[in-house]
Amino acid sequence: MRDHSLLATPETVHWGRFWAEHPPVLTIADGDRATIQTFSGRDTVLPPRGSGMTVAPEQHTILAADIPGQAHLLTGPVAIEGAMPGDVLKITIEKIELGADWGFNVVRPTAGTLPGEFPVSTETITHIPIDTAHKTARLPWGTVLPLNPFFGVMGVAPPPEWGEVTSIQPRLHGGNMDLKLLTEGATLYLPVHAKGALFSCGDGHGCQGDGEVCITALETALTGTFRFDVLKGAGAQITLPRAETADEIISMGFHASLDTALQIALREMIAMICERSDISETQAYQLCSLAVDFAVTQSVNQEKGVHGRLRKSLLQLG
């Protein structure tokens, strides 16, 4: 296993797209570890001078390059040697470090879960100071929030026939999942659709509530250390993103309809339970009703998200 570093520069970042033909900016071996630096936001969301908040020179350099695109600023893609369509990329999130002493939250008049219901005619941008030593953030009205940073966007290339897709929506390649459980120590599984998998990440979140209802979390700069392992042929079994922590297995469903997203997450959880135990699908369905917690991951990314979580200890039968 080798360690690699991928800094965010005008040559290694891109705005908001996943694409099977996107040339990689770094190629690593199966089983290698990569530390990836990310930033969030355009000039319009940077804190004003005199605020006491520091914008990294690297972020200024990236924004001055005027790279075309929209949505999220992503670093990558990283190609993993040996990854091919039909495989699954196992991404172990080993470490996440805060990369700024500030973050921001935005309310847009016609976006979010309650579009048009708040008396704002333009974007409301709130800059929030971060105490990186104590991993807390202080809101303007005095509330201090504990931080549990994670990447809102982690994804691989979509199927080639999809062409270029935006980072706004979560789909079967991952993308803008906004799942706050994918923090340090979690493992993410993504089906591979293109040679090398082509992993990109960004949209750093210091903290977020399930739902991300006003359209943004505490958006901030993060640096993540990931280990990448290729599971050969596992795409026959794992066809959608899924995850696990030390204590839980996690299913996901994405769809424009929350009802359908829940059904997808439920079917995925039933399948995961059956893979890890010898109980029947009907019994797994019952266990989901008795013990699995399903929640709205986010309701603001066009494709809505629902996730289910089950304690692994409940699958230790006998």
Short mmCIF file of C-alpha atoms in Angstrom, two decimals:
data_model
loop_
_atom_site.label_atom_id
_atom_site.label_comp_id
_atom_site.label_asym_id
_atom_site.label_seq_id
_atom_site.Cartn_x
_atom_site.Cartn_y
_atom_site.Cartn_z
CA MET A 1 0.00 0.00 0.00
CA ARG A 2 1.29 3.43 -0.97
CA ASP A 3 0.23 6.83 0.30
CA HIS A 4 -0.59 9.62 -2.16
CA SER A 5 -1.43 13.31 -1.74
CA LEU A 6 -3.79 15.20 -4.03
CA LEU A 7 -3.85 18.93 -3.38
CA ALA A 8 -6.64 21.14 -4.70
CA THR A 9 -5.23 23.27 -7.53
CA PRO A 10 -6.67 24.67 -10.78
CA GLU A 11 -5.29 21.54 -12.48
CA THR A 12 -6.84 19.01 -10.07
CA VAL A 13 -10.34 20.41 -9.45
CA HIS A 14 -13.48 20.64 -11.54
CA TRP A 15 -16.90 22.16 -11.06
CA GLY A 16 -19.73 19.76 -10.50
CA ARG A 17 -19.57 16.93 -13.00
CA PHE A 18 -19.10 13.17 -13.22
CA TRP A 19 -18.14 11.72 -16.58
CA ALA A 20 -16.76 8.38 -17.78
CA GLU A 21 -14.35 10.21 -20.14
CA HIS A 22 -12.98 12.61 -17.54
CA PRO A 23 -9.17 12.23 -17.53
CA PRO A 24 -7.83 11.30 -14.08
CA VAL A 25 -5.56 13.74 -12.26
CA LEU A 26 -4.07 10.93 -10.15
CA THR A 27 -3.75 7.18 -10.74
CA ILE A 28 -3.13 4.85 -7.81
CA ALA A 29 -2.92 1.10 -7.24
CA ASP A 30 -5.66 -1.07 -5.76
CA GLY A 31 -5.29 -0.88 -1.98
CA ASP A 32 -3.51 2.48 -1.95
CA ARG A 33 -4.41 5.41 0.27
CA ALA A 34 -4.94 8.98 -0.96
CA THR A 35 -5.24 12.21 1.04
CA ILE A 36 -7.43 14.62 -0.95
CA GLN A 37 -7.80 18.36 -0.28
CA THR A 38 -11.08 20.09 -1.10
CA PHE A 39 -12.57 23.60 -0.92
CA SER A 40 -16.16 24.79 -1.13
CA GLY A 41 -17.77 27.81 -2.72
CA ARG A 42 -17.25 30.59 -5.23
CA ASP A 43 -16.23 34.20 -4.59
CA THR A 44 -19.78 35.15 -3.60
CA VAL A 45 -19.68 33.01 -0.45
CA LEU A 46 -16.23 33.97 0.81
CA PRO A 47 -16.21 35.83 4.15
CA PRO A 48 -15.59 39.58 3.90
CA ARG A 49 -12.27 41.09 4.79
CA GLY A 50 -12.06 42.06 8.43
CA SER A 51 -14.33 39.21 9.51
CA GLY A 52 -11.49 37.40 11.26
CA MET A 53 -12.01 34.38 9.01
CA THR A 54 -9.18 33.21 6.77
CA VAL A 55 -9.55 32.16 3.14
CA ALA A 56 -6.73 29.85 2.03
CA PRO A 57 -4.52 31.26 -0.76
CA GLU A 58 -5.10 28.01 -2.67
CA GLN A 59 -8.84 28.70 -2.79
CA HIS A 60 -8.23 32.21 -4.12
CA THR A 61 -5.95 30.72 -6.79
CA ILE A 62 -8.58 28.19 -7.86
CA LEU A 63 -11.32 30.82 -8.08
CA ALA A 64 -9.06 33.22 -10.02
CA ALA A 65 -8.54 30.49 -12.65
CA ASP A 66 -12.23 30.90 -13.61
CA ILE A 67 -12.74 27.19 -14.30
CA PRO A 68 -16.03 26.63 -16.17
CA GLY A 69 -18.85 24.67 -14.58
CA GLN A 70 -21.42 24.85 -11.84
CA ALA A 71 -22.61 23.18 -8.64
CA HIS A 72 -19.88 21.74 -6.38
CA LEU A 73 -16.13 22.26 -6.49
CA LEU A 74 -14.71 18.73 -6.64
CA THR A 75 -11.16 17.40 -6.47
CA GLY A 76 -10.29 14.52 -8.80
CA PRO A 77 -10.92 12.26 -10.46
CA VAL A 78 -8.67 9.57 -9.02
CA ALA A 79 -8.28 6.41 -11.09
CA ILE A 80 -7.72 3.10 -9.31
CA GLU A 81 -5.76 0.57 -11.33
CA GLY A 82 -7.67 -2.61 -12.05
CA ALA A 83 -11.13 -1.16 -11.40
CA MET A 84 -13.46 -2.09 -14.26
CA PRO A 85 -17.21 -2.02 -14.94
CA GLY A 86 -18.84 -4.77 -12.91
CA ASP A 87 -16.54 -4.23 -9.93
CA VAL A 88 -17.25 -2.31 -6.74
CA LEU A 89 -15.01 0.36 -5.24
CA LYS A 90 -14.67 0.05 -1.46
CA ILE A 91 -13.79 3.45 -0.02
CA THR A 92 -12.64 3.44 3.59
CA ILE A 93 -12.82 6.96 5.03
CA GLU A 94 -9.84 6.84 7.36
CA LYS A 95 -9.55 10.50 8.36
CA ILE A 96 -11.31 13.83 7.79
CA GLU A 97 -9.66 17.10 8.77
CA LEU A 98 -11.19 20.57 8.86
CA GLY A 99 -9.52 22.82 6.30
CA ALA A 100 -10.81 26.28 7.27
CA ASP A 101 -11.76 28.37 10.29
CA TRP A 102 -15.09 29.24 8.67
CA GLY A 103 -17.99 27.82 6.78
CA PHE A 104 -21.17 29.16 5.24
CA ASN A 105 -24.86 28.41 5.00
CA VAL A 106 -27.10 29.70 2.22
CA VAL A 107 -30.88 30.14 1.90
CA ARG A 108 -32.20 30.69 -1.62
CA PRO A 109 -35.70 32.13 -2.18
CA THR A 110 -36.90 29.46 -4.62
CA ALA A 111 -34.89 26.46 -3.43
CA GLY A 112 -34.85 24.16 -0.43
CA THR A 113 -37.69 22.20 1.12
CA LEU A 114 -39.92 25.28 1.59
CA PRO A 115 -39.38 27.28 -1.61
CA GLY A 116 -40.97 30.72 -1.63
CA GLU A 117 -42.01 30.62 2.03
CA PHE A 118 -39.37 32.94 3.48
CA PRO A 119 -39.24 36.73 2.98
CA VAL A 120 -35.93 36.87 1.15
CA SER A 121 -35.54 38.30 -2.36
CA THR A 122 -31.92 37.23 -2.82
CA GLU A 123 -29.63 34.63 -1.31
CA THR A 124 -29.08 34.84 2.44
CA ILE A 125 -25.44 33.92 3.11
CA THR A 126 -24.38 33.38 6.71
CA HIS A 127 -20.68 33.03 7.50
CA ILE A 128 -20.06 30.81 10.50
CA PRO A 129 -16.76 30.75 12.44
CA ILE A 130 -15.27 27.32 13.14
CA ASP A 131 -13.11 26.45 16.13
CA THR A 132 -10.90 23.83 14.48
CA ALA A 133 -9.20 22.86 17.76
CA HIS A 134 -12.45 22.02 19.50
CA LYS A 135 -14.40 21.04 16.36
CA THR A 136 -17.29 23.39 17.06
CA ALA A 137 -19.07 26.18 15.20
CA ARG A 138 -20.82 29.19 16.72
CA LEU A 139 -24.01 30.37 15.04
CA PRO A 140 -24.91 34.09 14.95
CA TRP A 141 -27.57 33.69 17.64
CA GLY A 142 -25.13 32.00 20.03
CA THR A 143 -25.76 28.29 19.55
CA VAL A 144 -22.56 26.24 19.52
CA LEU A 145 -22.72 23.15 17.33
CA PRO A 146 -20.41 20.14 17.65
CA LEU A 147 -18.90 19.24 14.28
CA ASN A 148 -18.79 15.80 12.69
CA PRO A 149 -17.33 16.55 9.25
CA PHE A 150 -18.12 14.54 6.12
CA PHE A 151 -18.09 14.96 2.36
CA GLY A 152 -21.49 15.75 0.88
CA VAL A 153 -20.28 14.59 -2.55
CA MET A 154 -18.35 11.39 -3.16
CA GLY A 155 -18.79 9.57 -6.43
CA VAL A 156 -17.36 7.67 -9.34
CA ALA A 157 -18.03 8.00 -13.07
CA PRO A 158 -21.57 7.13 -14.16
CA PRO A 159 -22.29 4.64 -16.96
CA PRO A 160 -20.72 5.93 -20.23
CA GLU A 161 -24.09 6.13 -21.99
CA TRP A 162 -25.20 8.74 -19.44
CA GLY A 163 -22.62 11.19 -20.74
CA GLU A 164 -21.68 14.03 -18.41
CA VAL A 165 -23.90 14.38 -15.32
CA THR A 166 -24.12 17.15 -12.75
CA SER A 167 -22.95 16.73 -9.17
CA ILE A 168 -26.25 18.13 -7.91
CA GLN A 169 -28.09 14.81 -7.88
CA PRO A 170 -27.24 11.56 -6.10
CA ARG A 171 -27.60 8.51 -8.32
CA LEU A 172 -26.23 4.98 -8.63
CA HIS A 173 -22.67 6.32 -9.01
CA GLY A 174 -22.93 8.20 -5.69
CA GLY A 175 -22.54 11.96 -6.09
CA ASN A 176 -24.38 14.43 -3.88
CA MET A 177 -25.55 11.89 -1.30
CA ASP A 178 -25.29 14.30 1.67
CA LEU A 179 -25.31 11.37 4.10
CA LYS A 180 -23.95 12.60 7.42
CA LEU A 181 -23.12 9.04 8.54
CA LEU A 182 -20.27 8.92 6.00
CA THR A 183 -17.82 10.45 8.42
CA GLU A 184 -14.41 9.35 9.66
CA GLY A 185 -14.32 5.58 10.09
CA ALA A 186 -17.19 4.78 7.71
CA THR A 187 -16.89 2.67 4.57
CA LEU A 188 -18.67 3.48 1.31
CA TYR A 189 -19.30 1.00 -1.52
CA LEU A 190 -19.86 2.33 -5.04
CA PRO A 191 -20.50 0.24 -8.18
CA VAL A 192 -17.87 0.85 -10.90
CA HIS A 193 -19.05 1.89 -14.39
CA ALA A 194 -15.84 3.05 -16.08
CA LYS A 195 -12.22 1.95 -16.24
CA GLY A 196 -10.41 3.19 -13.14
CA ALA A 197 -13.70 4.06 -11.37
CA LEU A 198 -12.73 7.78 -11.45
CA PHE A 199 -13.46 8.96 -7.90
CA SER A 200 -14.03 12.64 -7.09
CA CYS A 201 -15.09 14.28 -3.83
CA GLY A 202 -15.94 17.67 -2.37
CA ASP A 203 -18.83 19.61 -0.84
CA GLY A 204 -17.29 19.45 2.61
CA HIS A 205 -19.77 19.68 5.47
CA GLY A 206 -18.81 20.54 9.03
CA CYS A 207 -22.21 19.38 10.23
CA GLN A 208 -25.68 18.78 8.85
CA GLY A 209 -29.09 17.68 10.02
CA ASP A 210 -30.82 14.85 8.19
CA GLY A 211 -32.84 16.50 5.41
CA GLU A 212 -30.46 19.44 4.79
CA VAL A 213 -33.74 21.33 4.43
CA CYS A 214 -32.61 24.88 3.57
CA ILE A 215 -30.41 23.49 0.72
CA THR A 216 -27.01 23.82 2.41
CA ALA A 217 -25.22 22.41 5.44
CA LEU A 218 -22.23 24.04 7.14
CA GLU A 219 -20.27 24.21 3.88
CA THR A 220 -16.52 24.26 4.45
CA ALA A 221 -13.10 23.05 3.33
CA LEU A 222 -12.12 19.49 4.24
CA THR A 223 -9.19 17.19 3.62
CA GLY A 224 -9.93 13.47 3.60
CA THR A 225 -7.75 10.37 3.70
CA PHE A 226 -9.30 7.43 1.85
CA ARG A 227 -8.21 3.87 1.21
CA PHE A 228 -9.42 2.44 -2.10
CA ASP A 229 -9.96 -1.30 -2.62
CA VAL A 230 -11.41 -2.90 -5.74
CA LEU A 231 -13.90 -5.72 -5.13
CA LYS A 232 -13.71 -7.70 -8.35
CA GLY A 233 -17.07 -8.77 -9.77
CA ALA A 234 -19.01 -7.49 -6.75
CA GLY A 235 -21.17 -5.30 -8.98
CA ALA A 236 -23.44 -8.27 -9.61
CA GLN A 237 -24.49 -8.05 -5.96
CA ILE A 238 -23.94 -4.37 -5.10
CA THR A 239 -25.77 -2.27 -7.68
CA LEU A 240 -26.41 0.88 -5.63
CA PRO A 241 -24.35 2.85 -3.12
CA ARG A 242 -24.28 1.38 0.36
CA ALA A 243 -22.20 1.92 3.46
CA GLU A 244 -21.29 0.65 6.87
CA THR A 245 -19.74 1.85 10.10
CA ALA A 246 -18.17 -0.19 12.86
CA ASP A 247 -21.62 -0.74 14.36
CA GLU A 248 -24.18 -0.39 11.56
CA ILE A 249 -25.01 -1.33 7.98
CA ILE A 250 -26.52 1.48 5.91
CA SER A 251 -28.74 1.29 2.82
CA MET A 252 -29.59 4.17 0.50
CA GLY A 253 -32.33 5.07 -1.95
CA PHE A 254 -32.51 8.04 -4.33
CA HIS A 255 -35.53 9.19 -6.33
CA ALA A 256 -37.55 12.32 -7.09
CA SER A 257 -40.30 10.77 -4.96
CA LEU A 258 -39.55 10.29 -1.26
CA ASP A 259 -41.94 7.33 -1.24
CA THR A 260 -39.97 5.61 -3.99
CA ALA A 261 -36.64 6.53 -2.37
CA LEU A 262 -37.84 4.84 0.83
CA GLN A 263 -38.90 1.74 -1.09
CA ILE A 264 -35.48 1.53 -2.74
CA ALA A 265 -33.67 1.94 0.58
CA LEU A 266 -35.94 -0.70 2.13
CA ARG A 267 -35.34 -3.24 -0.65
CA GLU A 268 -31.60 -2.60 -0.35
CA MET A 269 -31.70 -3.15 3.40
CA ILE A 270 -33.64 -6.40 2.99
CA ALA A 271 -31.00 -7.60 0.53
CA MET A 272 -28.15 -6.59 2.86
CA ILE A 273 -29.74 -8.43 5.79
CA CYS A 274 -30.19 -11.59 3.71
CA GLU A 275 -26.55 -11.40 2.56
CA ARG A 276 -25.35 -11.30 6.16
CA SER A 277 -27.71 -13.84 7.72
CA ASP A 278 -29.66 -16.99 6.87
CA ILE A 279 -33.12 -15.52 7.47
CA SER A 280 -35.73 -15.28 4.71
CA GLU A 281 -36.69 -12.13 2.82
CA THR A 282 -40.00 -12.05 4.70
CA GLN A 283 -38.18 -12.26 8.02
CA ALA A 284 -35.79 -9.52 6.88
CA TYR A 285 -38.79 -7.36 5.98
CA GLN A 286 -40.13 -7.91 9.49
CA LEU A 287 -36.75 -7.05 11.02
CA CYS A 288 -36.73 -3.80 9.03
CA SER A 289 -40.07 -2.84 10.56
CA LEU A 290 -38.91 -3.77 14.05
CA ALA A 291 -35.35 -2.48 14.15
CA VAL A 292 -34.22 -0.46 11.12
CA ASP A 293 -34.31 3.33 11.32
CA PHE A 294 -35.15 4.98 7.99
CA ALA A 295 -34.58 8.72 7.66
CA VAL A 296 -34.68 11.44 5.02
CA THR A 297 -31.04 11.96 4.02
CA GLN A 298 -31.76 15.13 2.06
CA SER A 299 -34.83 16.63 0.39
CA VAL A 300 -33.18 19.34 -1.73
CA ASN A 301 -31.09 17.70 -4.47
CA GLN A 302 -33.85 17.01 -7.01
CA GLU A 303 -33.27 13.30 -6.45
CA LYS A 304 -34.27 12.96 -2.79
CA GLY A 305 -32.49 10.57 -0.46
CA VAL A 306 -33.58 8.08 2.20
CA HIS A 307 -31.22 5.91 4.21
CA GLY A 308 -31.75 2.99 6.53
CA ARG A 309 -29.48 1.92 9.38
CA LEU A 310 -29.36 -1.36 11.30
CA ARG A 311 -27.09 -2.36 14.18
CA LYS A 312 -24.78 -5.18 13.12
CA SER A 313 -25.21 -6.84 16.51
CA LEU A 314 -28.80 -7.68 15.56
CA LEU A 315 -27.49 -9.89 12.74
CA GLN A 316 -25.43 -12.04 15.11
CA LEU A 317 -27.95 -14.86 15.23
CA GLY A 318 -28.01 -17.88 17.45
#
